[in-house]
């Protein structure tokens, strides 16, 4: 497979599940410990070797663009106050000049439509897609694991991160059918978006990390509506799977669905417990709270 250099981050969603917190602030800027959700996901992409970060934004998302820009006043103040550690932190988080692009999804027509909005910025090469609602906690990030696995299959293949969920919850996700084993991955035999529980091909669900071939854009261009009258990415992948292989990777690590309040709070606890500067005191507080 050609190297994966570009990643798409769809960040146009309204974040209604977190109102009123998200009334004036994008949900992608909600902090998990002291880093915005979107920063965690960009960190994962950088660790995987991504060079260009493409954000599909919408109205009221300008602050995401500011977050990935330099903040001269703040830098000057930190320098004056000799806050070297804070300054280094700010600088190391910043993608290099020219390595970010922002485009807008003008209407909320679904994930497939958001991805299609990035077509000109991606061009004719395979790309990664990371949904910022999902965080995966592991030393080797989920996307890095996928790129390593993808390098073993080569050609025009597509790779999707999958995980097991309890059967009662399969109707909340894209679900895949399991075929023959292929190295660390398996061949995906079918994909279906939010199936009724009794029609799900398995309890392995699509986890918000994808490596896709650019041919997906031609299919998305048709603008066919699916579940919820939205242009569904999963439907376009079903079409593409008629011509190209799709593989599933059961990644290592724990995932958090930060699109839900409980998942978001759990992520905060889990990430705080991994931080040497916070964990000891935080553990004591948690013990007190839990009695
Ligand atoms: C999207 C995808 C779905 C996937 C999920 C992961 O759904 O369409 O296939 O399982 O993300 O979080 P959404 O959560 O946007 O409804």
mmCIF file of C-alpha atoms and ligand atoms in Angstrom:
data_model
loop_
_atom_site.group_PDB
_atom_site.id
_atom_site.type_symbol
_atom_site.label_atom_id
_atom_site.label_comp_id
_atom_site.label_asym_id
_atom_site.label_seq_id
_atom_site.Cartn_x
_atom_site.Cartn_y
_atom_site.Cartn_z
ATOM 1 C CA UNK A 1 0.000 0.000 0.000
ATOM 2 C CA UNK A 2 1.136 3.566 -0.691
ATOM 3 C CA UNK A 3 2.197 5.461 2.463
ATOM 4 C CA UNK A 4 -0.638 7.049 4.444
ATOM 5 C CA UNK A 5 0.333 10.727 4.698
ATOM 6 C CA UNK A 6 -2.987 12.485 5.185
ATOM 7 C CA UNK A 7 -5.740 12.207 7.764
ATOM 8 C CA UNK A 8 -9.279 13.578 7.824
ATOM 9 C CA UNK A 9 -10.889 14.711 11.088
ATOM 10 C CA UNK A 10 -14.645 15.365 10.735
ATOM 11 C CA UNK A 11 -15.403 18.053 13.332
ATOM 12 C CA UNK A 12 -18.589 19.654 12.006
ATOM 13 C CA UNK A 13 -21.037 17.916 14.402
ATOM 14 C CA UNK A 14 -23.298 20.049 16.578
ATOM 15 C CA UNK A 15 -22.511 18.254 19.833
ATOM 16 C CA UNK A 16 -26.112 18.366 21.042
ATOM 17 C CA UNK A 17 -25.466 15.571 23.540
ATOM 18 C CA UNK A 18 -23.243 17.920 25.551
ATOM 19 C CA UNK A 19 -25.490 20.968 25.717
ATOM 20 C CA UNK A 20 -25.226 23.463 27.325
ATOM 21 C CA UNK A 21 -21.416 22.939 27.446
ATOM 22 C CA UNK A 22 -21.309 22.934 23.652
ATOM 23 C CA UNK A 23 -23.591 25.896 23.058
ATOM 24 C CA UNK A 24 -20.700 28.251 22.240
ATOM 25 C CA UNK A 25 -17.783 25.787 22.246
ATOM 26 C CA UNK A 26 -17.168 22.878 19.865
ATOM 27 C CA UNK A 27 -17.455 19.477 21.540
ATOM 28 C CA UNK A 28 -14.046 18.595 20.097
ATOM 29 C CA UNK A 29 -12.530 21.207 22.438
ATOM 30 C CA UNK A 30 -13.888 19.560 25.607
ATOM 31 C CA UNK A 31 -10.826 18.583 27.649
ATOM 32 C CA UNK A 32 -9.833 15.059 28.531
ATOM 33 C CA UNK A 33 -7.630 15.941 31.528
ATOM 34 C CA UNK A 34 -5.856 19.021 30.089
ATOM 35 C CA UNK A 35 -5.869 18.347 26.348
ATOM 36 C CA UNK A 36 -8.870 18.918 24.065
ATOM 37 C CA UNK A 37 -10.391 15.761 22.597
ATOM 38 C CA UNK A 38 -9.246 16.786 19.115
ATOM 39 C CA UNK A 39 -5.659 17.204 20.341
ATOM 40 C CA UNK A 40 -5.614 13.614 21.634
ATOM 41 C CA UNK A 41 -6.763 12.370 18.228
ATOM 42 C CA UNK A 42 -4.280 14.546 16.318
ATOM 43 C CA UNK A 43 -1.540 13.214 18.651
ATOM 44 C CA UNK A 44 -2.553 9.667 17.675
ATOM 45 C CA UNK A 45 -2.300 10.562 13.983
ATOM 46 C CA UNK A 46 1.107 12.219 14.414
ATOM 47 C CA UNK A 47 2.399 9.180 16.272
ATOM 48 C CA UNK A 48 1.291 7.100 13.265
ATOM 49 C CA UNK A 49 3.380 9.283 10.914
ATOM 50 C CA UNK A 50 0.587 11.433 9.434
ATOM 51 C CA UNK A 51 1.995 14.583 7.799
ATOM 52 C CA UNK A 52 -1.127 16.481 6.773
ATOM 53 C CA UNK A 53 -4.144 17.087 9.004
ATOM 54 C CA UNK A 54 -7.425 17.894 7.266
ATOM 55 C CA UNK A 55 -10.276 19.192 9.413
ATOM 56 C CA UNK A 56 -13.816 19.228 8.071
ATOM 57 C CA UNK A 57 -15.383 21.958 10.167
ATOM 58 C CA UNK A 58 -18.669 23.847 10.320
ATOM 59 C CA UNK A 59 -20.114 27.003 11.830
ATOM 60 C CA UNK A 60 -18.832 27.953 15.320
ATOM 61 C CA UNK A 61 -15.722 25.779 14.990
ATOM 62 C CA UNK A 62 -13.196 28.586 14.466
ATOM 63 C CA UNK A 63 -11.590 27.951 17.825
ATOM 64 C CA UNK A 64 -10.308 24.565 16.564
ATOM 65 C CA UNK A 65 -8.355 26.430 13.878
ATOM 66 C CA UNK A 66 -7.001 28.812 16.543
ATOM 67 C CA UNK A 67 -6.016 25.886 18.730
ATOM 68 C CA UNK A 68 -3.694 24.575 16.020
ATOM 69 C CA UNK A 69 -2.139 27.993 15.428
ATOM 70 C CA UNK A 70 0.632 29.787 17.325
ATOM 71 C CA UNK A 71 -0.398 32.148 20.107
ATOM 72 C CA UNK A 72 2.275 34.841 20.079
ATOM 73 C CA UNK A 73 1.015 36.827 23.099
ATOM 74 C CA UNK A 74 0.817 33.732 25.243
ATOM 75 C CA UNK A 75 4.237 32.526 24.089
ATOM 76 C CA UNK A 76 5.787 35.941 24.838
ATOM 77 C CA UNK A 77 4.237 36.027 28.312
ATOM 78 C CA UNK A 78 5.403 32.496 29.120
ATOM 79 C CA UNK A 79 8.901 33.401 27.893
ATOM 80 C CA UNK A 80 8.944 36.534 30.109
ATOM 81 C CA UNK A 81 7.858 34.497 33.098
ATOM 82 C CA UNK A 82 10.457 31.829 32.307
ATOM 83 C CA UNK A 83 7.770 29.125 32.126
ATOM 84 C CA UNK A 84 9.900 26.895 29.929
ATOM 85 C CA UNK A 85 7.943 23.664 30.440
ATOM 86 C CA UNK A 86 4.620 25.273 29.435
ATOM 87 C CA UNK A 87 6.238 26.868 26.403
ATOM 88 C CA UNK A 88 7.738 23.567 25.252
ATOM 89 C CA UNK A 89 4.359 21.880 25.698
ATOM 90 C CA UNK A 90 2.639 24.475 23.486
ATOM 91 C CA UNK A 91 5.307 24.223 20.813
ATOM 92 C CA UNK A 92 5.483 20.445 20.663
ATOM 93 C CA UNK A 93 1.704 20.137 20.245
ATOM 94 C CA UNK A 94 1.686 22.346 17.178
ATOM 95 C CA UNK A 95 1.546 20.750 13.712
ATOM 96 C CA UNK A 96 4.206 22.324 11.469
ATOM 97 C CA UNK A 97 3.553 25.260 9.111
ATOM 98 C CA UNK A 98 1.411 24.236 6.148
ATOM 99 C CA UNK A 99 0.513 20.838 7.569
ATOM 100 C CA UNK A 100 -3.099 21.649 8.462
ATOM 101 C CA UNK A 101 -6.057 22.328 6.162
ATOM 102 C CA UNK A 102 -9.581 23.351 7.060
ATOM 103 C CA UNK A 103 -12.628 22.953 4.874
ATOM 104 C CA UNK A 104 -16.293 23.318 5.706
ATOM 105 C CA UNK A 105 -19.185 20.946 5.569
ATOM 106 C CA UNK A 106 -21.890 23.487 4.868
ATOM 107 C CA UNK A 107 -24.839 21.238 5.690
ATOM 108 C CA UNK A 108 -25.153 18.377 8.207
ATOM 109 C CA UNK A 109 -25.685 15.638 5.613
ATOM 110 C CA UNK A 110 -23.850 12.833 7.407
ATOM 111 C CA UNK A 111 -20.390 11.353 7.903
ATOM 112 C CA UNK A 112 -20.087 10.242 4.267
ATOM 113 C CA UNK A 113 -20.760 13.791 3.125
ATOM 114 C CA UNK A 114 -18.195 15.203 5.606
ATOM 115 C CA UNK A 115 -15.533 12.859 4.224
ATOM 116 C CA UNK A 116 -16.448 13.777 0.631
ATOM 117 C CA UNK A 117 -15.958 17.485 1.514
ATOM 118 C CA UNK A 118 -12.227 16.705 1.957
ATOM 119 C CA UNK A 119 -11.784 15.080 -1.485
ATOM 120 C CA UNK A 120 -9.766 17.896 -3.099
ATOM 121 C CA UNK A 121 -7.435 18.105 -0.109
ATOM 122 C CA UNK A 122 -6.790 14.357 -0.095
ATOM 123 C CA UNK A 123 -6.414 13.873 -3.855
ATOM 124 C CA UNK A 124 -5.581 10.487 -5.340
ATOM 125 C CA UNK A 125 -3.981 8.690 -2.405
ATOM 126 C CA UNK A 126 -5.093 6.465 0.459
ATOM 127 C CA UNK A 127 -5.873 8.354 3.659
ATOM 128 C CA UNK A 128 -6.722 7.873 7.308
ATOM 129 C CA UNK A 129 -10.010 8.948 8.844
ATOM 130 C CA UNK A 130 -10.263 9.504 12.596
ATOM 131 C CA UNK A 131 -13.544 10.292 14.342
ATOM 132 C CA UNK A 132 -12.691 12.533 17.306
ATOM 133 C CA UNK A 133 -15.535 11.108 19.419
ATOM 134 C CA UNK A 134 -13.485 7.971 19.897
ATOM 135 C CA UNK A 135 -10.316 7.824 21.989
ATOM 136 C CA UNK A 136 -8.186 4.687 22.156
ATOM 137 C CA UNK A 137 -5.785 4.408 25.053
ATOM 138 C CA UNK A 138 -2.682 2.349 24.285
ATOM 139 C CA UNK A 139 1.062 2.930 24.104
ATOM 140 C CA UNK A 140 0.934 2.330 20.344
ATOM 141 C CA UNK A 141 -2.007 4.330 19.049
ATOM 142 C CA UNK A 142 -4.821 2.641 17.142
ATOM 143 C CA UNK A 143 -3.908 4.264 13.802
ATOM 144 C CA UNK A 144 -0.238 3.242 14.136
ATOM 145 C CA UNK A 145 -1.383 -0.354 14.731
ATOM 146 C CA UNK A 146 -3.593 -0.158 11.626
ATOM 147 C CA UNK A 147 -0.859 1.272 9.392
ATOM 148 C CA UNK A 148 1.541 -1.470 10.527
ATOM 149 C CA UNK A 149 -1.074 -4.144 9.758
ATOM 150 C CA UNK A 150 -1.989 -2.513 6.419
ATOM 151 C CA UNK A 151 1.632 -2.623 5.251
ATOM 152 C CA UNK A 152 1.343 -6.422 5.275
ATOM 153 C CA UNK A 153 -1.577 -6.596 2.837
ATOM 154 C CA UNK A 154 -0.529 -3.973 0.273
ATOM 155 C CA UNK A 155 -2.334 -2.909 -2.878
ATOM 156 C CA UNK A 156 -5.623 -1.062 -2.916
ATOM 157 C CA UNK A 157 -6.891 -2.378 0.411
ATOM 158 C CA UNK A 158 -8.981 -0.695 3.070
ATOM 159 C CA UNK A 159 -8.593 -1.241 6.812
ATOM 160 C CA UNK A 160 -11.100 -0.608 9.587
ATOM 161 C CA UNK A 161 -10.523 -0.748 13.345
ATOM 162 C CA UNK A 162 -13.114 -2.955 15.021
ATOM 163 C CA UNK A 163 -13.947 -4.023 18.554
ATOM 164 C CA UNK A 164 -16.382 -6.279 20.328
ATOM 165 C CA UNK A 165 -19.351 -4.700 22.045
ATOM 166 C CA UNK A 166 -22.120 -6.400 24.050
ATOM 167 C CA UNK A 167 -24.778 -7.699 21.665
ATOM 168 C CA UNK A 168 -27.416 -5.290 23.095
ATOM 169 C CA UNK A 169 -25.431 -2.324 21.759
ATOM 170 C CA UNK A 170 -24.707 -3.415 18.161
ATOM 171 C CA UNK A 171 -27.589 -1.278 16.864
ATOM 172 C CA UNK A 172 -25.653 1.899 17.805
ATOM 173 C CA UNK A 173 -22.707 1.251 15.450
ATOM 174 C CA UNK A 174 -21.540 0.063 12.062
ATOM 175 C CA UNK A 175 -21.168 -3.731 12.298
ATOM 176 C CA UNK A 176 -18.943 -6.036 10.204
ATOM 177 C CA UNK A 177 -19.131 -9.670 9.095
ATOM 178 C CA UNK A 178 -16.059 -11.801 9.831
ATOM 179 C CA UNK A 179 -14.234 -13.721 7.074
ATOM 180 C CA UNK A 180 -10.863 -15.465 6.711
ATOM 181 C CA UNK A 181 -7.904 -14.483 8.866
ATOM 182 C CA UNK A 182 -5.203 -12.419 7.148
ATOM 183 C CA UNK A 183 -2.166 -11.863 9.413
ATOM 184 C CA UNK A 184 -3.328 -9.788 12.372
ATOM 185 C CA UNK A 185 -6.496 -8.861 10.478
ATOM 186 C CA UNK A 186 -9.485 -10.634 8.984
ATOM 187 C CA UNK A 187 -11.372 -10.149 5.733
ATOM 188 C CA UNK A 188 -14.583 -8.209 6.201
ATOM 189 C CA UNK A 189 -17.442 -10.000 4.449
ATOM 190 C CA UNK A 190 -20.162 -7.403 4.996
ATOM 191 C CA UNK A 191 -20.801 -4.066 6.670
ATOM 192 C CA UNK A 192 -24.062 -2.657 7.897
ATOM 193 C CA UNK A 193 -24.801 0.652 9.607
ATOM 194 C CA UNK A 194 -26.759 0.460 12.863
ATOM 195 C CA UNK A 195 -28.554 -2.834 12.129
ATOM 196 C CA UNK A 196 -31.450 -4.081 14.252
ATOM 197 C CA UNK A 197 -29.929 -6.431 16.866
ATOM 198 C CA UNK A 198 -31.313 -9.588 15.285
ATOM 199 C CA UNK A 199 -29.826 -8.682 11.891
ATOM 200 C CA UNK A 200 -26.266 -7.792 12.968
ATOM 201 C CA UNK A 201 -23.689 -10.067 11.282
ATOM 202 C CA UNK A 202 -21.551 -10.143 14.472
ATOM 203 C CA UNK A 203 -20.852 -8.070 17.568
ATOM 204 C CA UNK A 204 -17.720 -6.541 16.030
ATOM 205 C CA UNK A 205 -18.294 -2.833 15.491
ATOM 206 C CA UNK A 206 -16.548 -0.092 13.525
ATOM 207 C CA UNK A 207 -14.585 2.023 15.997
ATOM 208 C CA UNK A 208 -13.997 5.357 14.263
ATOM 209 C CA UNK A 209 -10.594 4.699 12.683
ATOM 210 C CA UNK A 210 -10.333 3.925 8.968
ATOM 211 C CA UNK A 211 -7.710 3.633 6.224
ATOM 212 C CA UNK A 212 -9.509 4.166 2.934
ATOM 213 C CA UNK A 213 -8.615 4.255 -0.747
ATOM 214 C CA UNK A 214 -9.465 7.430 -2.703
ATOM 215 C CA UNK A 215 -11.998 5.571 -4.888
ATOM 216 C CA UNK A 216 -14.425 6.042 -1.970
ATOM 217 C CA UNK A 217 -14.852 9.683 -3.093
ATOM 218 C CA UNK A 218 -16.396 8.698 -6.461
ATOM 219 C CA UNK A 219 -18.986 6.628 -4.633
ATOM 220 C CA UNK A 220 -19.703 9.371 -2.079
ATOM 221 C CA UNK A 221 -20.097 11.847 -4.956
ATOM 222 C CA UNK A 222 -23.339 10.077 -5.940
ATOM 223 C CA UNK A 223 -24.809 11.444 -2.699
ATOM 224 C CA UNK A 224 -27.064 8.454 -2.009
ATOM 225 C CA UNK A 225 -28.991 8.800 1.242
ATOM 226 C CA UNK A 226 -29.091 5.978 3.779
ATOM 227 C CA UNK A 227 -30.078 5.558 7.450
ATOM 228 C CA UNK A 228 -31.472 8.768 8.956
ATOM 229 C CA UNK A 229 -31.657 10.225 5.416
ATOM 230 C CA UNK A 230 -27.910 10.937 5.705
ATOM 231 C CA UNK A 231 -25.073 10.150 3.291
ATOM 232 C CA UNK A 232 -23.594 7.227 5.212
ATOM 233 C CA UNK A 233 -19.903 6.365 4.956
ATOM 234 C CA UNK A 234 -20.702 2.730 5.703
ATOM 235 C CA UNK A 235 -22.980 2.505 2.629
ATOM 236 C CA UNK A 236 -20.181 3.878 0.412
ATOM 237 C CA UNK A 237 -17.768 1.341 1.924
ATOM 238 C CA UNK A 238 -20.227 -1.455 1.077
ATOM 239 C CA UNK A 239 -20.105 -0.272 -2.561
ATOM 240 C CA UNK A 240 -16.314 -0.018 -2.575
ATOM 241 C CA UNK A 241 -16.033 -3.506 -1.059
ATOM 242 C CA UNK A 242 -17.420 -4.881 -4.345
ATOM 243 C CA UNK A 243 -14.129 -3.838 -5.988
ATOM 244 C CA UNK A 244 -11.518 -3.679 -3.234
ATOM 245 C CA UNK A 245 -10.770 -5.773 -0.147
ATOM 246 C CA UNK A 246 -11.695 -4.524 3.329
ATOM 247 C CA UNK A 247 -9.871 -5.847 6.376
ATOM 248 C CA UNK A 248 -10.792 -5.533 10.040
ATOM 249 C CA UNK A 249 -8.209 -5.063 12.774
ATOM 250 C CA UNK A 250 -9.080 -5.836 16.371
ATOM 251 C CA UNK A 251 -6.778 -3.221 17.839
ATOM 252 C CA UNK A 252 -5.058 -3.363 21.208
ATOM 253 C CA UNK A 253 -6.101 -0.831 23.833
ATOM 254 C CA UNK A 254 -9.208 0.472 25.503
ATOM 255 C CA UNK A 255 -11.630 2.653 23.556
ATOM 256 C CA UNK A 256 -13.809 5.414 24.980
ATOM 257 C CA UNK A 257 -16.910 6.692 23.214
ATOM 258 C CA UNK A 258 -16.539 10.357 24.117
ATOM 259 C CA UNK A 259 -19.722 11.133 22.192
ATOM 260 C CA UNK A 260 -21.552 9.873 25.288
ATOM 261 C CA UNK A 261 -21.359 11.529 28.693
ATOM 262 C CA UNK A 262 -20.405 8.354 30.518
ATOM 263 C CA UNK A 263 -17.715 7.477 27.954
ATOM 264 C CA UNK A 264 -16.316 10.996 28.137
ATOM 265 C CA UNK A 265 -16.174 10.952 31.944
ATOM 266 C CA UNK A 266 -14.592 7.477 31.926
ATOM 267 C CA UNK A 267 -11.935 8.731 29.474
ATOM 268 C CA UNK A 268 -11.100 11.586 31.830
ATOM 269 C CA UNK A 269 -10.650 9.180 34.725
ATOM 270 C CA UNK A 270 -8.603 6.677 32.690
ATOM 271 C CA UNK A 271 -6.308 9.324 31.165
ATOM 272 C CA UNK A 272 -5.808 11.042 34.542
ATOM 273 C CA UNK A 273 -4.823 7.714 36.118
ATOM 274 C CA UNK A 274 -2.089 7.348 33.457
ATOM 275 C CA UNK A 275 -0.524 10.723 34.300
ATOM 276 C CA UNK A 276 2.356 10.475 36.759
ATOM 277 C CA UNK A 277 1.902 14.147 37.782
ATOM 278 C CA UNK A 278 -1.788 13.730 38.648
ATOM 279 C CA UNK A 279 -2.484 10.048 39.303
ATOM 280 C CA UNK A 280 -1.408 9.695 42.974
ATOM 281 C CA UNK A 281 -3.517 12.615 44.256
ATOM 282 C CA UNK A 282 -6.400 11.808 41.876
ATOM 283 C CA UNK A 283 -6.496 8.177 43.018
ATOM 284 C CA UNK A 284 -6.884 9.359 46.632
ATOM 285 C CA UNK A 285 -9.771 11.665 45.649
ATOM 286 C CA UNK A 286 -11.462 8.861 43.742
ATOM 287 C CA UNK A 287 -11.153 6.526 46.722
ATOM 288 C CA UNK A 288 -12.850 9.127 48.941
ATOM 289 C CA UNK A 289 -15.645 9.672 46.419
ATOM 290 C CA UNK A 290 -16.287 5.975 45.957
ATOM 291 C CA UNK A 291 -16.281 5.452 49.716
HETATM 292 C C1 LIG B 1 -20.186 6.507 13.154
HETATM 293 C C2 LIG B 1 -20.165 5.430 12.062
HETATM 294 C C3 LIG B 1 -20.350 4.050 12.673
HETATM 295 C C4 LIG B 1 -19.292 3.810 13.747
HETATM 296 C C5 LIG B 1 -19.318 4.951 14.780
HETATM 297 C C6 LIG B 1 -18.157 4.821 15.745
HETATM 298 O O1 LIG B 1 -21.483 6.564 13.706
HETATM 299 O O2 LIG B 1 -21.183 5.719 11.099
HETATM 300 O O3 LIG B 1 -20.239 3.066 11.667
HETATM 301 O O4 LIG B 1 -19.504 2.565 14.369
HETATM 302 O O5 LIG B 1 -19.228 6.232 14.169
HETATM 303 O O6 LIG B 1 -18.223 5.757 16.768
HETATM 304 P P1 LIG B 1 -22.002 7.797 14.632
HETATM 305 O O7 LIG B 1 -21.433 7.553 16.003
HETATM 306 O O8 LIG B 1 -21.477 9.047 13.994
HETATM 307 O O9 LIG B 1 -23.487 7.713 14.602
#
